[in-house]
Coordinates of C-alpha atoms in Angstrom, one line a residue:
M14 CA -46.9 44.0 -31.8
V15 CA -43.8 42.5 -33.3
V16 CA -41.1 40.5 -31.6
R17 CA -37.7 39.8 -33.2
I18 CA -37.0 36.2 -32.5
G19 CA -33.9 35.3 -30.5
G20 CA -34.8 31.6 -30.2
A21 CA -37.6 29.3 -31.3
G22 CA -37.9 25.9 -29.6
L23 CA -38.5 22.7 -31.6
C24 CA -41.2 20.6 -30.1
R25 CA -42.5 17.1 -30.7
T26 CA -45.8 18.8 -31.5
D27 CA -44.1 20.2 -34.6
L28 CA -43.5 16.6 -35.7
H29 CA -47.2 15.8 -35.0
I30 CA -48.2 18.8 -37.1
I31 CA -45.9 17.7 -40.0
E32 CA -47.4 14.2 -39.7
G33 CA -50.9 15.7 -40.0
Q34 CA -52.3 14.9 -36.6
W35 CA -53.4 18.5 -36.0
S36 CA -55.0 19.1 -39.4
P37 CA -58.5 18.0 -38.3
I38 CA -58.3 20.5 -35.4
T39 CA -56.6 23.5 -36.9
N40 CA -57.8 23.3 -40.6
I41 CA -54.6 25.3 -41.4
E42 CA -53.8 26.1 -45.0
L43 CA -50.3 25.6 -46.3
P44 CA -47.8 27.2 -46.4
Y45 CA -47.4 28.6 -42.9
T46 CA -44.6 28.9 -40.4
L47 CA -44.1 26.6 -37.4
G48 CA -42.8 27.7 -34.0
H49 CA -44.8 28.0 -30.8
E50 CA -42.0 28.3 -28.3
N51 CA -40.6 31.8 -28.8
A52 CA -38.5 34.4 -27.1
G53 CA -36.8 37.6 -28.3
W54 CA -36.9 41.3 -28.3
V55 CA -39.9 43.7 -28.8
T56 CA -39.3 45.8 -31.9
E57 CA -42.7 47.4 -32.5
V58 CA -45.7 48.1 -30.3
G59 CA -49.2 49.5 -30.9
S60 CA -50.4 52.8 -29.3
A61 CA -52.4 50.9 -26.6
V62 CA -49.5 48.7 -25.4
S63 CA -48.4 49.7 -21.9
N64 CA -46.9 46.5 -20.3
V65 CA -43.8 46.2 -22.6
A66 CA -41.7 48.6 -24.6
V67 CA -39.5 48.5 -27.7
G68 CA -36.2 46.8 -26.7
D69 CA -37.6 44.6 -23.9
T70 CA -36.5 41.0 -23.7
V71 CA -39.6 38.8 -23.6
I72 CA -40.8 35.2 -23.6
L73 CA -44.1 34.6 -25.3
H74 CA -47.0 32.6 -23.9
P75 CA -48.0 30.3 -26.8
T76 CA -51.6 31.5 -27.0
P77 CA -52.3 35.2 -27.3
T78 CA -55.6 35.7 -25.6
C79 CA -58.6 38.1 -25.5
G80 CA -58.9 38.7 -21.7
Q81 CA -62.6 39.0 -22.0
C82 CA -64.1 35.5 -22.4
Y83 CA -65.2 33.2 -19.6
A84 CA -62.0 31.1 -19.7
C85 CA -59.8 34.2 -19.5
R86 CA -61.9 35.7 -16.7
S87 CA -61.6 32.4 -14.8
G88 CA -57.8 32.2 -15.1
D89 CA -57.9 29.4 -17.6
D90 CA -56.6 31.6 -20.4
M91 CA -55.0 28.7 -22.3
F92 CA -58.7 27.8 -23.2
C93 CA -59.5 31.3 -24.5
S94 CA -62.4 31.1 -26.9
A95 CA -60.8 33.8 -29.2
S96 CA -57.1 32.8 -28.9
S97 CA -54.8 32.0 -31.7
F98 CA -51.9 29.5 -31.5
P99 CA -48.8 30.8 -33.4
G100 CA -47.0 27.9 -35.0
V101 CA -50.1 25.7 -34.8
N102 CA -53.0 27.6 -36.4
T103 CA -51.3 30.7 -37.5
D104 CA -47.7 31.7 -38.4
G105 CA -45.2 31.1 -35.6
G106 CA -41.7 32.0 -34.6
M107 CA -39.4 29.9 -36.8
A108 CA -38.6 33.1 -38.6
E109 CA -36.8 36.4 -37.9
M110 CA -40.0 38.1 -36.6
V111 CA -43.3 37.1 -35.2
L112 CA -46.6 39.0 -34.8
T113 CA -48.0 38.6 -31.3
S114 CA -50.1 40.3 -28.6
A115 CA -49.0 42.3 -25.6
R116 CA -51.0 39.8 -23.5
A117 CA -48.6 37.1 -24.5
C118 CA -45.5 38.9 -23.4
V119 CA -43.6 38.1 -20.2
R120 CA -40.7 40.4 -19.6
V121 CA -37.5 38.8 -18.4
D122 CA -34.1 40.1 -17.3
P123 CA -32.5 42.0 -20.3
T124 CA -29.3 40.0 -19.8
T125 CA -31.2 36.8 -20.6
R126 CA -30.4 35.1 -23.9
P127 CA -33.8 34.3 -25.6
A128 CA -32.3 31.1 -27.0
D129 CA -31.7 29.9 -23.4
I130 CA -35.4 30.2 -22.4
A131 CA -37.4 30.0 -25.6
A132 CA -38.5 26.3 -25.1
L133 CA -39.8 27.2 -21.6
A134 CA -42.7 28.9 -23.4
D135 CA -44.4 25.6 -24.1
A136 CA -42.3 22.6 -23.1
G137 CA -41.4 24.2 -19.8
L138 CA -44.8 25.7 -19.2
T139 CA -46.6 22.4 -20.0
A140 CA -44.3 20.5 -17.7
Y141 CA -44.6 23.1 -14.9
A142 CA -48.4 23.1 -15.2
A143 CA -48.6 19.3 -14.9
V144 CA -46.2 19.3 -11.9
K145 CA -48.3 22.1 -10.3
K146 CA -51.4 19.8 -10.5
A147 CA -49.4 17.0 -9.0
T148 CA -47.8 18.7 -6.1
P149 CA -50.9 18.8 -3.8
L150 CA -51.0 15.0 -4.2
L151 CA -47.4 14.4 -3.4
H152 CA -46.8 14.4 0.4
P153 CA -43.5 13.5 2.0
G154 CA -43.1 9.7 1.6
S155 CA -45.0 9.7 -1.7
Y156 CA -43.9 8.4 -5.1
C157 CA -44.0 10.1 -8.5
V158 CA -43.1 8.3 -11.7
V159 CA -41.9 10.5 -14.5
I160 CA -42.1 8.8 -17.9
G161 CA -39.6 10.5 -20.3
A162 CA -36.6 12.6 -19.5
G163 CA -36.5 14.5 -22.8
G164 CA -37.5 18.0 -23.7
L165 CA -40.5 18.2 -21.3
G166 CA -39.4 15.5 -18.8
H167 CA -36.1 17.1 -17.9
I168 CA -37.9 20.3 -17.0
G169 CA -40.6 18.4 -15.1
I170 CA -38.0 16.6 -13.0
Q171 CA -36.5 20.0 -12.0
C172 CA -39.9 21.4 -11.1
L173 CA -40.7 18.3 -9.0
T174 CA -37.4 18.6 -7.2
A175 CA -38.1 22.3 -6.5
M176 CA -41.8 22.0 -5.5
A177 CA -42.5 18.6 -4.0
A178 CA -41.0 16.4 -1.2
T179 CA -41.5 13.2 -3.2
H180 CA -39.5 10.2 -4.4
V181 CA -39.0 10.8 -8.1
I182 CA -38.7 7.7 -10.3
V183 CA -37.8 8.4 -13.9
L184 CA -38.3 6.0 -16.8
D185 CA -36.7 6.3 -20.2
R186 CA -35.4 4.1 -23.0
N187 CA -32.3 6.2 -23.4
P188 CA -29.4 5.8 -20.9
Q189 CA -28.1 9.3 -21.6
A190 CA -31.5 10.8 -20.8
L191 CA -31.4 8.8 -17.5
E192 CA -28.0 10.2 -16.7
L193 CA -29.3 13.7 -17.2
A194 CA -32.3 12.9 -15.0
K195 CA -30.1 11.6 -12.2
G196 CA -28.1 14.9 -12.3
L197 CA -31.3 16.9 -12.1
G198 CA -32.4 15.2 -8.8
A199 CA -34.3 12.0 -9.7
R200 CA -34.0 9.5 -6.9
T201 CA -34.4 6.4 -9.0
C202 CA -33.8 6.0 -12.8
L203 CA -35.0 2.9 -14.7
E204 CA -34.3 2.0 -18.3
V205 CA -37.2 0.8 -20.3
V206 CA -35.9 -2.2 -22.3
D207 CA -39.1 -4.0 -23.3
D208 CA -42.8 -3.3 -23.5
G209 CA -42.7 -1.9 -20.0
T210 CA -43.2 -5.1 -18.1
A211 CA -39.8 -5.0 -16.3
V212 CA -40.1 -1.3 -15.2
L213 CA -43.7 -1.9 -14.0
K214 CA -42.4 -4.7 -11.8
E215 CA -39.6 -2.5 -10.5
V216 CA -41.9 0.4 -9.7
L217 CA -44.3 -1.9 -7.8
E218 CA -41.3 -3.3 -5.8
I219 CA -40.1 0.2 -5.0
T220 CA -43.5 1.2 -3.8
D221 CA -44.2 -1.9 -1.8
G222 CA -46.7 -3.2 -4.3
R223 CA -49.0 -0.1 -4.0
G224 CA -47.9 1.8 -7.1
A225 CA -47.1 5.5 -7.4
D226 CA -49.3 8.3 -6.1
V227 CA -48.8 10.1 -9.4
V228 CA -47.5 9.1 -12.8
I229 CA -46.7 11.9 -15.2
D230 CA -46.4 10.7 -18.8
F231 CA -44.3 13.1 -20.9
V232 CA -44.2 10.5 -23.8
G233 CA -47.8 9.4 -24.4
E234 CA -47.0 6.9 -27.1
G235 CA -44.8 3.9 -27.9
G236 CA -46.5 1.7 -25.3
T237 CA -46.5 4.0 -22.3
E238 CA -50.3 4.2 -22.5
Q239 CA -50.3 0.4 -21.8
Y240 CA -48.1 0.2 -18.7
A241 CA -48.4 3.7 -17.1
P242 CA -52.0 3.2 -15.7
A243 CA -50.9 0.0 -14.0
M244 CA -48.2 1.9 -12.1
V245 CA -50.7 4.2 -10.4
R246 CA -51.8 3.3 -6.9
N247 CA -55.5 2.9 -6.2
G248 CA -57.0 6.4 -5.9
G249 CA -53.9 7.8 -7.6
T250 CA -53.5 10.1 -10.6
Y251 CA -52.3 9.6 -14.2
L252 CA -51.3 12.9 -15.7
V253 CA -51.1 12.7 -19.5
V254 CA -48.8 15.3 -21.1
G255 CA -47.3 13.6 -24.2
Y256 CA -49.6 12.3 -26.9
G257 CA -49.8 10.3 -30.1
A258 CA -51.3 7.0 -28.8
E259 CA -54.8 6.1 -27.6
L260 CA -55.7 5.3 -24.0
R261 CA -58.0 2.4 -23.4
I262 CA -59.1 1.7 -19.8
P263 CA -62.2 -0.4 -18.9
Y264 CA -64.7 1.6 -16.9
I265 CA -64.7 -1.1 -14.2
D266 CA -61.0 -0.4 -13.7
L267 CA -61.5 3.3 -13.4
I268 CA -64.3 2.8 -10.9
S269 CA -62.9 -0.1 -8.8
R270 CA -59.4 1.4 -8.6
G271 CA -60.6 5.0 -8.3
L272 CA -58.2 6.1 -11.0
N273 CA -57.9 9.8 -12.0
V274 CA -56.8 10.4 -15.6
V275 CA -56.0 14.1 -16.3
G276 CA -55.0 15.7 -19.6
N277 CA -52.7 18.7 -19.7
L278 CA -52.7 21.4 -22.3
V279 CA -49.9 24.0 -21.8
G280 CA -50.5 26.3 -18.8
T281 CA -51.7 29.8 -18.0
Y282 CA -49.9 33.1 -18.4
N283 CA -49.5 33.3 -14.6
E284 CA -47.9 29.9 -14.6
L285 CA -45.4 31.0 -17.2
V286 CA -44.5 34.0 -14.9
E287 CA -44.1 31.5 -12.0
L288 CA -41.9 29.2 -14.1
M289 CA -39.7 32.1 -15.1
A290 CA -39.2 32.9 -11.4
L291 CA -37.9 29.3 -11.0
Q292 CA -35.6 29.9 -14.0
R293 CA -34.4 33.2 -12.6
D294 CA -33.6 31.6 -9.3
G295 CA -31.6 28.9 -10.9
L296 CA -34.0 26.1 -9.9
V297 CA -34.9 25.2 -13.6
T298 CA -32.3 25.2 -16.3
L299 CA -33.2 24.4 -19.9
H300 CA -30.8 21.9 -21.6
T301 CA -30.6 22.9 -25.2
R302 CA -28.9 22.2 -28.5
S303 CA -28.8 25.2 -30.9
Y304 CA -29.3 25.2 -34.7
P305 CA -29.2 28.1 -37.1
L306 CA -32.7 28.7 -38.5
D307 CA -31.7 27.5 -42.0
A308 CA -30.8 24.1 -40.5
V309 CA -34.4 23.4 -39.4
G310 CA -34.4 20.2 -41.5
D311 CA -31.4 18.8 -39.6
A312 CA -33.0 19.8 -36.3
I313 CA -36.2 18.0 -37.1
A314 CA -34.3 14.9 -38.2
D315 CA -32.3 14.9 -34.9
L316 CA -35.5 15.3 -32.9
E317 CA -37.3 12.6 -34.8
N318 CA -34.4 10.2 -34.3
G319 CA -33.8 10.9 -30.6
R320 CA -30.5 12.7 -31.1
I321 CA -31.4 15.7 -29.0
R322 CA -30.9 15.7 -25.2
G323 CA -33.2 18.3 -23.7
R324 CA -34.5 20.7 -26.3
G325 CA -33.6 21.8 -29.8
V326 CA -33.6 25.6 -30.4
L327 CA -33.5 27.4 -33.7
I328 CA -31.7 30.8 -33.8
P329 CA -32.0 33.2 -36.7
D330 CA -28.8 34.7 -38.0

C-alpha cells in the first residue's frame, strides 16, 4: 500500500546512518531515502487490505512485519525475522510517498495533522516502550533519572508523568531543554556542566545516597555511559535508549551490585496504539520544529548542532 507523507520525523539515528554506524548491519546500497518516522494519508491499497482505506489518516509503525514468525506471534513484532525498516534498510518517508504494509498502519483521528504526530512513530514509541518497562519498577517514593530532554527525552518525561508515581530527575546540558522538562512535569532538573561528576553527586544527595531505582538514558554517548551506571541503586535498572558510545562495566560490579542493564529497540505495534491513546487524551504532546522537505540539509545541521528543541519534522510541499 502507498501512504502520502504529511510529516517525516528527523531522528538522531539518521545522523548515525549518515555517519556510517548502521552500514555493517543494513548493508544498504546508495542511493536510498531516509525517514523512519512517518505519518500521512492512505492513497492506494491492495485487494487484501481491510484495516485501512484510501483517505485514512495514519501513523506508521517503523517496521512493517510478517505476522507469522515466532517474534510476531509472541508479540515482539519489532524483532520480526522478515521485517523491513523503511528509512534504515529500505526507502523511507523523507519523500512525497512511501510504500508500506497494512500491518504498519495505525489509524488516527482524521482531524490530526500528520506533521504533529509523525515523530511519535519512532522517537515517541521508543520512549514509551522504555517507560513501560520502567513503570513496574517505580513505586511511589521511587526515583527515576532521565538523561536527555531532547527529541526522545521530552516524550519519555510525559509518559513517566502519566504512568508512574515517581520522582522524575532530568539531566541535560542545555538549559532550554531543562526548562521544557520542568514544564512537562519533571520534579528536579539538573544541568550537566562537566563530565557528570557534579550531577552524580547531586543525584546521590537527592536519593539519600542510594541512587535512582531506574535510570533511562536517552543520550547514550558523550560521557553518559560513564556516569549513568553509578547513579543506579543496588538492584536497580539502567535502561539504554540512546546510543553511539560503548558501555564498559566490570562483571564484579554487575554481580555485587545486582545491576540490570536493558537495551531498548523501538516498541511493538500495540505499544504504538497505546501511545496514540495518550496523545489523543492530551497526556503526550510532541514539541516540533517544521521544515519543508527541500530544507532537509538545514534540518540535519540544526539537529547535529543542538538547535532543535523537541523534534524536527520534514513536510513535503
